[in-house]
mmCIF file of N, CA, C and O in Angstrom:
data_model
loop_
_atom_site.group_PDB
_atom_site.id
_atom_site.type_symbol
_atom_site.label_atom_id
_atom_site.label_comp_id
_atom_site.label_asym_id
_atom_site.label_seq_id
_atom_site.Cartn_x
_atom_site.Cartn_y
_atom_site.Cartn_z
ATOM 1 N N MET Q 2 143.188 285.757 83.507
ATOM 2 C CA MET Q 2 142.323 284.285 83.506
ATOM 3 C C MET Q 2 141.153 284.106 82.945
ATOM 4 O O MET Q 2 140.999 283.197 82.410
ATOM 5 N N SER Q 3 140.255 285.226 83.540
ATOM 6 C CA SER Q 3 138.959 284.668 82.728
ATOM 7 C C SER Q 3 138.836 284.844 81.083
ATOM 8 O O SER Q 3 137.796 284.272 80.739
ATOM 9 N N GLY Q 4 139.681 285.451 80.344
ATOM 10 C CA GLY Q 4 139.601 285.563 79.179
ATOM 11 C C GLY Q 4 140.123 284.179 78.578
ATOM 12 O O GLY Q 4 139.653 283.806 77.504
ATOM 13 N N GLY Q 5 140.839 283.506 79.162
ATOM 14 C CA GLY Q 5 141.188 282.279 79.119
ATOM 15 C C GLY Q 5 140.250 281.078 79.147
ATOM 16 O O GLY Q 5 139.980 280.221 78.501
ATOM 17 N N ARG Q 6 139.369 281.373 80.235
ATOM 18 C CA ARG Q 6 138.373 280.489 80.514
ATOM 19 C C ARG Q 6 137.089 280.462 79.554
ATOM 20 O O ARG Q 6 136.457 279.651 78.741
ATOM 21 N N ARG Q 7 136.868 281.839 78.992
ATOM 22 C CA ARG Q 7 136.078 282.146 78.066
ATOM 23 C C ARG Q 7 136.009 281.461 76.684
ATOM 24 O O ARG Q 7 135.480 280.888 75.920
ATOM 25 N N GLU Q 8 137.700 281.764 76.448
ATOM 26 C CA GLU Q 8 138.042 280.911 74.921
ATOM 27 C C GLU Q 8 137.768 279.195 75.285
ATOM 28 O O GLU Q 8 137.784 278.736 74.162
ATOM 29 N N LYS Q 9 138.240 278.909 76.383
ATOM 30 C CA LYS Q 9 138.260 277.233 76.948
ATOM 31 C C LYS Q 9 136.321 276.923 76.236
ATOM 32 O O LYS Q 9 136.455 276.053 75.698
ATOM 33 N N VAL Q 10 135.432 277.621 76.992
ATOM 34 C CA VAL Q 10 134.435 277.736 76.444
ATOM 35 C C VAL Q 10 133.595 277.759 75.321
ATOM 36 O O VAL Q 10 132.728 276.723 74.832
ATOM 37 N N LYS Q 11 134.350 278.595 74.645
ATOM 38 C CA LYS Q 11 133.914 278.769 73.200
ATOM 39 C C LYS Q 11 134.320 276.984 72.368
ATOM 40 O O LYS Q 11 133.313 276.836 71.305
ATOM 41 N N THR Q 12 134.859 276.353 73.054
ATOM 42 C CA THR Q 12 135.058 275.136 72.161
ATOM 43 C C THR Q 12 135.038 274.003 73.145
ATOM 44 O O THR Q 12 135.111 273.001 72.718
ATOM 45 N N GLY Q 13 133.798 274.530 74.034
ATOM 46 C CA GLY Q 13 132.835 273.141 74.590
ATOM 47 C C GLY Q 13 133.925 272.881 75.641
ATOM 48 O O GLY Q 13 133.629 272.004 76.232
ATOM 49 N N GLY Q 14 134.944 273.365 76.144
ATOM 50 C CA GLY Q 14 135.944 273.012 77.405
ATOM 51 C C GLY Q 14 135.217 273.288 78.536
ATOM 52 O O GLY Q 14 134.557 274.116 78.901
ATOM 53 N N TYR Q 15 135.941 272.799 79.632
ATOM 54 C CA TYR Q 15 135.463 273.172 81.191
ATOM 55 C C TYR Q 15 136.706 273.909 81.787
ATOM 56 O O TYR Q 15 137.625 273.943 81.607
ATOM 57 N N SER Q 16 135.567 274.986 82.251
ATOM 58 C CA SER Q 16 136.420 276.115 82.351
ATOM 59 C C SER Q 16 137.407 275.798 84.134
ATOM 60 O O SER Q 16 137.655 277.226 84.409
ATOM 61 N N GLY Q 17 136.793 274.776 84.515
ATOM 62 C CA GLY Q 17 137.311 275.042 86.008
ATOM 63 C C GLY Q 17 136.413 274.852 87.229
ATOM 64 O O GLY Q 17 135.080 275.223 86.787
ATOM 65 N N GLY Q 18 136.657 275.188 88.458
ATOM 66 C CA GLY Q 18 135.552 275.216 89.597
ATOM 67 C C GLY Q 18 135.191 273.624 89.920
ATOM 68 O O GLY Q 18 135.489 272.748 89.341
ATOM 69 N N LEU Q 19 134.516 273.795 90.933
ATOM 70 C CA LEU Q 19 133.725 272.489 91.782
ATOM 71 C C LEU Q 19 132.643 271.994 90.189
ATOM 72 O O LEU Q 19 131.529 272.976 89.944
ATOM 73 N N PRO Q 20 133.040 270.694 89.772
ATOM 74 C CA PRO Q 20 131.760 269.983 89.052
ATOM 75 C C PRO Q 20 130.496 270.227 89.564
ATOM 76 O O PRO Q 20 130.623 270.076 90.464
ATOM 77 N N GLN Q 21 129.801 270.394 88.755
ATOM 78 C CA GLN Q 21 128.107 269.965 88.663
ATOM 79 C C GLN Q 21 128.011 268.820 89.469
ATOM 80 O O GLN Q 21 128.712 267.513 88.881
ATOM 81 N N PHE Q 22 126.986 268.149 90.397
ATOM 82 C CA PHE Q 22 126.738 266.989 90.681
ATOM 83 C C PHE Q 22 126.041 266.448 89.495
ATOM 84 O O PHE Q 22 125.537 266.715 88.273
ATOM 85 N N GLY Q 23 126.720 265.110 89.077
ATOM 86 C CA GLY Q 23 126.549 264.356 88.162
ATOM 87 C C GLY Q 23 127.840 264.068 87.573
ATOM 88 O O GLY Q 23 128.156 263.173 86.581
ATOM 89 N N TYR Q 24 128.863 265.086 87.469
ATOM 90 C CA TYR Q 24 129.666 265.085 87.036
ATOM 91 C C TYR Q 24 131.115 265.166 87.875
ATOM 92 O O TYR Q 24 130.982 265.475 88.597
ATOM 93 N N ALA Q 25 132.453 264.647 87.265
ATOM 94 C CA ALA Q 25 133.944 264.582 88.249
ATOM 95 C C ALA Q 25 134.371 265.509 87.183
ATOM 96 O O ALA Q 25 134.509 265.592 85.800
ATOM 97 N N SER Q 26 135.721 266.000 87.788
ATOM 98 C CA SER Q 26 136.224 266.746 86.973
ATOM 99 C C SER Q 26 137.836 265.772 86.790
ATOM 100 O O SER Q 26 138.646 265.168 87.708
ATOM 101 N N TYR Q 27 138.443 265.608 85.809
ATOM 102 C CA TYR Q 27 139.071 264.535 85.083
ATOM 103 C C TYR Q 27 140.324 264.930 84.108
ATOM 104 O O TYR Q 27 139.574 265.033 82.942
ATOM 105 N N GLY Q 28 141.287 265.283 84.431
ATOM 106 C CA GLY Q 28 142.114 265.709 83.146
ATOM 107 C C GLY Q 28 141.804 267.161 82.808
ATOM 108 O O GLY Q 28 141.840 267.327 81.432
ATOM 109 N N HIS Q 29 141.390 268.046 83.439
ATOM 110 C CA HIS Q 29 140.736 269.179 83.094
ATOM 111 C C HIS Q 29 139.428 269.413 81.875
ATOM 112 O O HIS Q 29 138.800 269.974 81.236
ATOM 113 N N GLN Q 30 138.606 268.019 82.287
ATOM 114 C CA GLN Q 30 137.316 267.479 81.131
ATOM 115 C C GLN Q 30 136.218 267.048 82.464
ATOM 116 O O GLN Q 30 136.708 266.703 83.416
ATOM 117 N N LEU Q 31 135.334 267.666 82.124
ATOM 118 C CA LEU Q 31 134.143 267.025 82.815
ATOM 119 C C LEU Q 31 133.930 265.689 82.309
ATOM 120 O O LEU Q 31 133.912 265.350 81.221
ATOM 121 N N VAL Q 32 133.715 264.446 83.224
ATOM 122 C CA VAL Q 32 133.302 263.255 82.769
ATOM 123 C C VAL Q 32 132.101 262.958 83.804
ATOM 124 O O VAL Q 32 132.082 263.536 85.156
ATOM 125 N N VAL Q 33 131.250 262.257 83.343
ATOM 126 C CA VAL Q 33 130.217 261.620 83.894
ATOM 127 C C VAL Q 33 130.708 261.075 85.593
ATOM 128 O O VAL Q 33 131.536 260.010 85.108
ATOM 129 N N ASP Q 34 129.850 261.114 86.527
ATOM 130 C CA ASP Q 34 130.149 259.951 87.622
ATOM 131 C C ASP Q 34 129.095 259.487 87.655
ATOM 132 O O ASP Q 34 127.909 259.644 88.043
ATOM 133 N N GLU Q 35 129.244 258.386 87.597
ATOM 134 C CA GLU Q 35 128.295 257.310 87.123
ATOM 135 C C GLU Q 35 127.789 256.931 88.396
ATOM 136 O O GLU Q 35 126.212 256.536 88.419
ATOM 137 N N ARG Q 36 128.201 257.329 89.633
ATOM 138 C CA ARG Q 36 127.246 257.116 90.953
ATOM 139 C C ARG Q 36 126.489 257.927 91.078
ATOM 140 O O ARG Q 36 125.287 257.843 91.845
ATOM 141 N N GLN Q 37 126.081 259.212 90.304
ATOM 142 C CA GLN Q 37 125.378 260.339 90.602
ATOM 143 C C GLN Q 37 124.223 260.399 88.962
ATOM 144 O O GLN Q 37 123.362 261.124 89.176
ATOM 145 N N VAL Q 38 124.739 259.645 88.210
ATOM 146 C CA VAL Q 38 123.603 259.781 87.052
ATOM 147 C C VAL Q 38 122.083 259.438 87.111
ATOM 148 O O VAL Q 38 121.476 260.237 86.827
ATOM 149 N N GLU Q 39 121.998 258.274 87.829
ATOM 150 C CA GLU Q 39 120.722 258.297 88.333
ATOM 151 C C GLU Q 39 120.254 259.051 88.862
ATOM 152 O O GLU Q 39 118.479 259.171 89.246
ATOM 153 N N ILE Q 40 120.876 259.421 89.945
ATOM 154 C CA ILE Q 40 119.853 260.636 90.810
ATOM 155 C C ILE Q 40 119.866 261.972 90.036
ATOM 156 O O ILE Q 40 118.778 262.228 90.089
ATOM 157 N N VAL Q 41 120.369 262.529 88.893
ATOM 158 C CA VAL Q 41 120.127 263.557 88.467
ATOM 159 C C VAL Q 41 118.744 263.176 87.477
ATOM 160 O O VAL Q 41 117.774 263.704 87.254
ATOM 161 N N LYS Q 42 119.013 262.220 86.671
ATOM 162 C CA LYS Q 42 117.805 261.528 86.132
ATOM 163 C C LYS Q 42 116.403 261.612 86.882
ATOM 164 O O LYS Q 42 115.288 261.918 86.571
ATOM 165 N N LYS Q 43 116.404 260.789 88.071
ATOM 166 C CA LYS Q 43 115.582 260.992 89.178
ATOM 167 C C LYS Q 43 115.138 262.231 89.164
ATOM 168 O O LYS Q 43 113.671 262.526 89.174
ATOM 169 N N VAL Q 44 116.103 263.103 89.906
ATOM 170 C CA VAL Q 44 115.402 264.735 89.846
ATOM 171 C C VAL Q 44 114.600 265.079 88.586
ATOM 172 O O VAL Q 44 113.450 265.497 88.890
ATOM 173 N N PHE Q 45 114.834 265.041 87.746
ATOM 174 C CA PHE Q 45 114.424 265.710 86.512
ATOM 175 C C PHE Q 45 112.802 264.865 86.386
ATOM 176 O O PHE Q 45 111.908 265.485 85.783
ATOM 177 N N ALA Q 46 112.938 263.386 86.372
ATOM 178 C CA ALA Q 46 111.928 262.585 86.193
ATOM 179 C C ALA Q 46 110.941 263.198 87.026
ATOM 180 O O ALA Q 46 109.321 263.532 86.900
ATOM 181 N N LEU Q 47 110.724 263.587 88.583
ATOM 182 C CA LEU Q 47 110.162 263.706 89.596
ATOM 183 C C LEU Q 47 109.453 264.797 89.511
ATOM 184 O O LEU Q 47 108.557 265.541 89.680
ATOM 185 N N ARG Q 48 110.320 266.031 88.951
ATOM 186 C CA ARG Q 48 109.993 267.437 88.922
ATOM 187 C C ARG Q 48 109.256 267.531 87.468
ATOM 188 O O ARG Q 48 108.255 268.044 87.365
ATOM 189 N N GLY Q 49 109.316 266.356 86.775
ATOM 190 C CA GLY Q 49 108.415 266.447 85.786
ATOM 191 C C GLY Q 49 107.006 265.986 85.800
ATOM 192 O O GLY Q 49 105.901 266.205 85.431
ATOM 193 N N GLN Q 50 106.910 265.654 87.110
ATOM 194 C CA GLN Q 50 105.707 265.128 87.451
ATOM 195 C C GLN Q 50 105.142 265.768 88.498
ATOM 196 O O GLN Q 50 104.295 265.553 89.428
ATOM 197 N N ARG Q 51 105.689 267.268 88.412
ATOM 198 C CA ARG Q 51 105.102 268.169 89.150
ATOM 199 C C ARG Q 51 105.628 267.841 91.056
ATOM 200 O O ARG Q 51 104.488 268.741 91.659
ATOM 201 N N TRP Q 52 106.419 267.545 90.907
ATOM 202 C CA TRP Q 52 107.023 267.111 92.699
ATOM 203 C C TRP Q 52 107.625 268.763 93.263
ATOM 204 O O TRP Q 52 108.583 268.813 92.365
ATOM 205 N N THR Q 53 107.607 268.980 94.409
ATOM 206 C CA THR Q 53 108.267 269.797 94.686
ATOM 207 C C THR Q 53 109.565 269.760 95.195
ATOM 208 O O THR Q 53 110.120 268.277 95.248
ATOM 209 N N LEU Q 54 110.389 270.680 95.525
ATOM 210 C CA LEU Q 54 111.903 270.472 95.741
ATOM 211 C C LEU Q 54 111.808 269.841 96.845
ATOM 212 O O LEU Q 54 112.756 268.796 96.973
ATOM 213 N N HIS Q 55 111.272 270.344 98.016
ATOM 214 C CA HIS Q 55 111.027 269.435 99.268
ATOM 215 C C HIS Q 55 110.711 267.931 99.315
ATOM 216 O O HIS Q 55 111.647 267.011 99.410
ATOM 217 N N GLU Q 56 109.915 267.898 98.354
ATOM 218 C CA GLU Q 56 109.399 266.312 98.030
ATOM 219 C C GLU Q 56 110.741 265.446 97.182
ATOM 220 O O GLU Q 56 110.585 264.250 97.705
ATOM 221 N N ILE Q 57 111.086 266.003 96.231
ATOM 222 C CA ILE Q 57 112.089 265.335 95.579
ATOM 223 C C ILE Q 57 113.451 265.046 96.726
ATOM 224 O O ILE Q 57 113.807 263.814 96.815
ATOM 225 N N ALA Q 58 113.536 266.312 97.431
ATOM 226 C CA ALA Q 58 114.945 265.824 98.374
ATOM 227 C C ALA Q 58 114.507 264.947 99.390
ATOM 228 O O ALA Q 58 114.980 263.992 99.925
ATOM 229 N N ASP Q 59 113.359 264.904 99.681
ATOM 230 C CA ASP Q 59 112.991 263.978 100.996
ATOM 231 C C ASP Q 59 112.836 262.354 100.024
ATOM 232 O O ASP Q 59 113.230 261.515 100.972
ATOM 233 N N ALA Q 60 112.524 262.163 99.499
ATOM 234 C CA ALA Q 60 111.988 260.970 98.506
ATOM 235 C C ALA Q 60 114.224 260.414 98.363
ATOM 236 O O ALA Q 60 113.905 259.126 98.443
ATOM 237 N N LEU Q 61 114.827 261.598 98.003
ATOM 238 C CA LEU Q 61 116.136 260.966 97.694
ATOM 239 C C LEU Q 61 116.700 260.561 98.866
ATOM 240 O O LEU Q 61 117.801 259.675 99.048
ATOM 241 N N ASN Q 62 116.358 261.296 99.861
ATOM 242 C CA ASN Q 62 116.961 261.158 100.985
ATOM 243 C C ASN Q 62 116.981 259.701 101.751
ATOM 244 O O ASN Q 62 117.428 259.220 102.377
ATOM 245 N N LYS Q 63 115.532 259.362 101.538
ATOM 246 C CA LYS Q 63 114.889 258.322 102.116
ATOM 247 C C LYS Q 63 115.662 256.868 101.284
ATOM 248 O O LYS Q 63 116.054 255.775 102.020
ATOM 249 N N GLU Q 64 116.189 257.327 100.324
ATOM 250 C CA GLU Q 64 117.185 256.086 99.239
ATOM 251 C C GLU Q 64 118.451 256.199 99.532
ATOM 252 O O GLU Q 64 119.442 255.413 98.970
ATOM 253 N N SER Q 65 118.948 257.230 101.041
ATOM 254 C CA SER Q 65 120.240 257.580 101.139
ATOM 255 C C SER Q 65 121.202 257.851 100.165
ATOM 256 O O SER Q 65 122.078 258.081 100.077
ATOM 257 N N THR Q 66 120.638 259.025 99.142
ATOM 258 C CA THR Q 66 121.523 259.580 98.609
ATOM 259 C C THR Q 66 121.913 260.757 99.130
ATOM 260 O O THR Q 66 121.227 261.605 100.021
ATOM 261 N N THR Q 67 123.390 261.387 98.948
ATOM 262 C CA THR Q 67 124.109 262.146 99.491
ATOM 263 C C THR Q 67 124.492 263.544 98.531
ATOM 264 O O THR Q 67 124.347 263.063 97.130
ATOM 265 N N TRP Q 68 124.520 264.549 98.952
ATOM 266 C CA TRP Q 68 125.491 265.358 97.977
ATOM 267 C C TRP Q 68 126.373 265.901 98.818
ATOM 268 O O TRP Q 68 126.693 266.736 99.897
ATOM 269 N N ARG Q 69 127.551 265.191 98.395
ATOM 270 C CA ARG Q 69 128.691 265.280 99.078
ATOM 271 C C ARG Q 69 128.803 265.018 100.175
ATOM 272 O O ARG Q 69 129.639 265.784 101.030
ATOM 273 N N GLY Q 70 128.374 263.977 100.705
ATOM 274 C CA GLY Q 70 128.348 263.709 102.076
ATOM 275 C C GLY Q 70 127.305 264.021 102.935
ATOM 276 O O GLY Q 70 127.367 263.829 104.145
ATOM 277 N N MET Q 71 126.471 265.054 102.218
ATOM 278 C CA MET Q 71 125.195 265.302 103.397
ATOM 279 C C MET Q 71 124.046 264.952 102.547
ATOM 280 O O MET Q 71 123.915 264.633 101.695
ATOM 281 N N GLN Q 72 122.902 265.018 103.572
ATOM 282 C CA GLN Q 72 121.683 264.720 102.914
ATOM 283 C C GLN Q 72 121.096 265.727 101.767
ATOM 284 O O GLN Q 72 121.829 266.961 101.970
ATOM 285 N N LEU Q 73 120.575 265.535 100.893
ATOM 286 C CA LEU Q 73 120.030 266.564 99.967
ATOM 287 C C LEU Q 73 119.123 267.531 100.666
ATOM 288 O O LEU Q 73 118.079 266.928 101.019
ATOM 289 N N GLN Q 74 119.384 268.888 100.214
ATOM 290 C CA GLN Q 74 118.431 270.330 100.597
ATOM 291 C C GLN Q 74 117.793 270.450 99.009
ATOM 292 O O GLN Q 74 118.145 269.798 98.228
ATOM 293 N N PRO Q 75 116.613 271.010 99.448
ATOM 294 C CA PRO Q 75 115.835 271.719 98.177
ATOM 295 C C PRO Q 75 116.710 272.581 97.474
ATOM 296 O O PRO Q 75 116.311 272.564 96.296
ATOM 297 N N LYS Q 76 117.920 273.042 98.182
ATOM 298 C CA LYS Q 76 118.554 274.020 97.234
ATOM 299 C C LYS Q 76 119.432 273.342 96.707
ATOM 300 O O LYS Q 76 119.598 273.988 95.344
ATOM 301 N N GLN Q 77 120.044 271.754 96.538
ATOM 302 C CA GLN Q 77 120.279 271.135 96.060
ATOM 303 C C GLN Q 77 119.986 270.781 94.697
ATOM 304 O O GLN Q 77 120.427 270.938 93.473
ATOM 305 N N VAL Q 78 118.664 270.235 95.048
ATOM 306 C CA VAL Q 78 117.582 269.884 94.126
ATOM 307 C C VAL Q 78 117.429 271.027 92.921
ATOM 308 O O VAL Q 78 117.551 270.917 91.729
ATOM 309 N N SER Q 79 117.174 272.204 93.231
ATOM 310 C CA SER Q 79 117.464 273.395 92.936
ATOM 311 C C SER Q 79 118.431 273.769 91.953
ATOM 312 O O SER Q 79 118.438 273.876 90.583
ATOM 313 N N ARG Q 80 119.313 273.533 92.531
ATOM 314 C CA ARG Q 80 120.724 273.772 91.726
ATOM 315 C C ARG Q 80 120.960 272.456 90.476
ATOM 316 O O ARG Q 80 121.345 273.043 89.315
ATOM 317 N N ILE Q 81 120.114 271.699 91.098
ATOM 318 C CA ILE Q 81 120.229 270.388 89.748
ATOM 319 C C ILE Q 81 119.386 270.512 88.745
ATOM 320 O O ILE Q 81 120.152 270.743 87.256
ATOM 321 N N LEU Q 82 118.497 270.869 88.931
ATOM 322 C CA LEU Q 82 117.332 271.729 87.779
ATOM 323 C C LEU Q 82 117.985 272.625 87.067
ATOM 324 O O LEU Q 82 117.828 272.907 86.227
ATOM 325 N N GLU Q 83 118.532 274.093 87.755
ATOM 326 C CA GLU Q 83 118.965 275.085 86.696
ATOM 327 C C GLU Q 83 120.200 274.327 85.660
ATOM 328 O O GLU Q 83 120.289 275.217 84.911
ATOM 329 N N TYR Q 84 120.701 273.517 86.118
ATOM 330 C CA TYR Q 84 121.579 273.480 84.913
ATOM 331 C C TYR Q 84 121.460 272.217 84.006
ATOM 332 O O TYR Q 84 122.086 271.341 83.446
ATOM 333 N N ARG Q 85 119.985 272.169 83.422
ATOM 334 C CA ARG Q 85 119.449 271.645 82.093
ATOM 335 C C ARG Q 85 120.287 271.489 81.109
ATOM 336 O O ARG Q 85 120.516 270.376 80.524
ATOM 337 N N SER Q 86 120.546 272.290 80.592
ATOM 338 C CA SER Q 86 121.688 272.664 79.350
ATOM 339 C C SER Q 86 122.914 271.558 79.930
ATOM 340 O O SER Q 86 123.339 271.040 78.867
ATOM 341 N N LEU Q 87 123.546 271.635 80.926
ATOM 342 C CA LEU Q 87 124.673 271.259 81.154
ATOM 343 C C LEU Q 87 124.843 269.552 80.887
ATOM 344 O O LEU Q 87 125.329 268.817 80.184
ATOM 345 N N TYR Q 88 123.686 269.033 81.520
ATOM 346 C CA TYR Q 88 122.746 267.913 81.636
ATOM 347 C C TYR Q 88 122.684 267.320 80.271
ATOM 348 O O TYR Q 88 122.401 266.339 79.987
ATOM 349 N N ARG Q 89 122.387 268.290 79.377
ATOM 350 C CA ARG Q 89 121.995 267.715 77.718
ATOM 351 C C ARG Q 89 123.274 267.829 77.092
ATOM 352 O O ARG Q 89 122.860 268.161 75.739
ATOM 353 N N GLY Q 90 124.297 268.252 77.478
ATOM 354 C CA GLY Q 90 125.441 268.422 76.523
ATOM 355 C C GLY Q 90 126.109 269.716 76.369
ATOM 356 O O GLY Q 90 126.749 270.209 75.441
ATOM 357 N N ARG Q 91 125.407 270.728 76.866
ATOM 358 C CA ARG Q 91 126.174 271.750 76.433
ATOM 359 C C ARG Q 91 126.630 272.446 77.667
ATOM 360 O O ARG Q 91 126.561 272.154 78.830
ATOM 361 N N TYR Q 92 127.451 273.527 77.479
ATOM 362 C CA TYR Q 92 128.420 274.286 78.529
ATOM 363 C C TYR Q 92 128.673 275.901 78.350
ATOM 364 O O TYR Q 92 128.279 276.067 77.318
ATOM 365 N N ALA Q 93 128.177 276.125 79.757
ATOM 366 C CA ALA Q 93 128.087 277.526 79.780
ATOM 367 C C ALA Q 93 128.860 278.271 80.611
ATOM 368 O O ALA Q 93 129.338 277.443 81.761
ATOM 369 N N TYR Q 94 129.398 279.485 80.207
ATOM 370 C CA TYR Q 94 130.515 280.794 81.129
ATOM 371 C C TYR Q 94 130.219 281.599 80.896
ATOM 372 O O TYR Q 94 130.464 281.856 79.500
ATOM 373 N N ALA Q 95 130.246 282.499 81.728
ATOM 374 C CA ALA Q 95 129.915 284.268 81.569
ATOM 375 C C ALA Q 95 129.285 284.093 80.353
ATOM 376 O O ALA Q 95 129.952 285.050 79.138
ATOM 377 N N LYS Q 96 128.383 284.240 79.961
ATOM 378 C CA LYS Q 96 127.294 284.209 79.450
ATOM 379 C C LYS Q 96 127.416 283.890 77.860
ATOM 380 O O LYS Q 96 127.039 284.205 76.694
ATOM 381 N N THR Q 97 128.143 282.698 77.883
ATOM 382 C CA THR Q 97 128.755 282.170 76.931
ATOM 383 C C THR Q 97 128.274 280.787 76.968
ATOM 384 O O THR Q 97 128.498 280.074 77.677
ATOM 385 N N GLU Q 98 127.829 280.253 75.679
ATOM 386 C CA GLU Q 98 127.272 278.569 75.890
ATOM 387 C C GLU Q 98 127.108 278.307 74.343
ATOM 388 O O GLU Q 98 126.779 278.971 73.215
ATOM 389 N N THR Q 99 128.016 276.723 74.626
ATOM 390 C CA THR Q 99 128.378 276.258 73.400
ATOM 391 C C THR Q 99 128.114 274.604 73.765
ATOM 392 O O THR Q 99 127.733 274.064 74.791
ATOM 393 N N LYS Q 100 128.519 273.559 72.600
ATOM 394 C CA LYS Q 100 128.524 272.136 72.754
ATOM 395 C C LYS Q 100 129.413 271.858 73.362
ATOM 396 O O LYS Q 100 130.476 272.508 73.507
ATOM 397 N N GLY Q 101 129.123 271.215 74.673
ATOM 398 C CA GLY Q 101 129.996 270.896 75.468
ATOM 399 C C GLY Q 101 130.896 269.499 75.311
ATOM 400 O O GLY Q 101 130.172 268.797 74.284
ATOM 401 N N ARG Q 102 132.056 269.209 75.344
ATOM 402 C CA ARG Q 102 132.913 268.151 75.001
ATOM 403 C C ARG Q 102 132.408 266.797 76.323
ATOM 404 O O ARG Q 102 132.600 265.637 76.096
ATOM 405 N N GLN Q 103 131.880 267.224 77.413
ATOM 406 C CA GLN Q 103 131.176 266.228 78.233
ATOM 407 C C GLN Q 103 130.056 265.554 77.467
ATOM 408 O O GLN Q 103 129.215 265.770 76.694
ATOM 409 N N GLU Q 104 129.969 264.214 78.444
ATOM 410 C CA GLU Q 104 128.817 263.433 77.758
ATOM 411 C C GLU Q 104 127.447 263.705 78.089
ATOM 412 O O GLU Q 104 127.682 264.445 79.459
ATOM 413 N N ALA Q 105 126.357 264.199 77.981
ATOM 414 C CA ALA Q 105 125.083 264.089 78.267
ATOM 415 C C ALA Q 105 124.503 263.359 79.162
ATOM 416 O O ALA Q 105 124.881 262.130 78.582
ATOM 417 N N ILE Q 106 124.006 263.745 79.959
ATOM 418 C CA ILE Q 106 123.208 262.745 80.862
ATOM 419 C C ILE Q 106 121.734 262.623 80.473
ATOM 420 O O ILE Q 106 121.289 261.576 80.707
ATOM 421 N N LEU Q 107 121.243 263.746 80.251
ATOM 422 C CA LEU Q 107 119.983 263.720 79.806
ATOM 423 C C LEU Q 107 119.840 263.718 78.180
ATOM 424 O O LEU Q 107 120.681 264.448 77.646
ATOM 425 N N SER Q 108 119.006 263.333 77.756
ATOM 426 C CA SER Q 108 118.646 263.502 76.302
ATOM 427 C C SER Q 108 117.804 264.328 75.980
ATOM 428 O O SER Q 108 117.250 265.171 76.707
#
C-alpha cells in the first residue's frame, strides 16, 4: 500500500488521508476549500509580521474562525505553517516531494 502511495506522489498525486487545512479531497485529488483559503493566507501574513502562534490563534478565533468546528489552537496554526510547500503547490509523502497537482494557495 505504501509503495502505491509513493508512486502516486512521484506524479504529484494526493496519497490519501485527512486533507490539510485549506484543502478538501474530491475524487482522490486535493482541491482548494474556498472557505479556508483566506485563513491560510492570513496565518502566513501574520506570522510574517512576527506574531506568535498564540496571537494568531486568538486573532482568528475573534473572527469566528474554526478548525473542523472548534476554535483554533496554537498547534493548529503551527501545522498550517509546517505545510508551506503544500500551499505553494508542492506535494510530499514519505520523504518524496514533487510538484503537486493541487492548486497553490500561496504564491
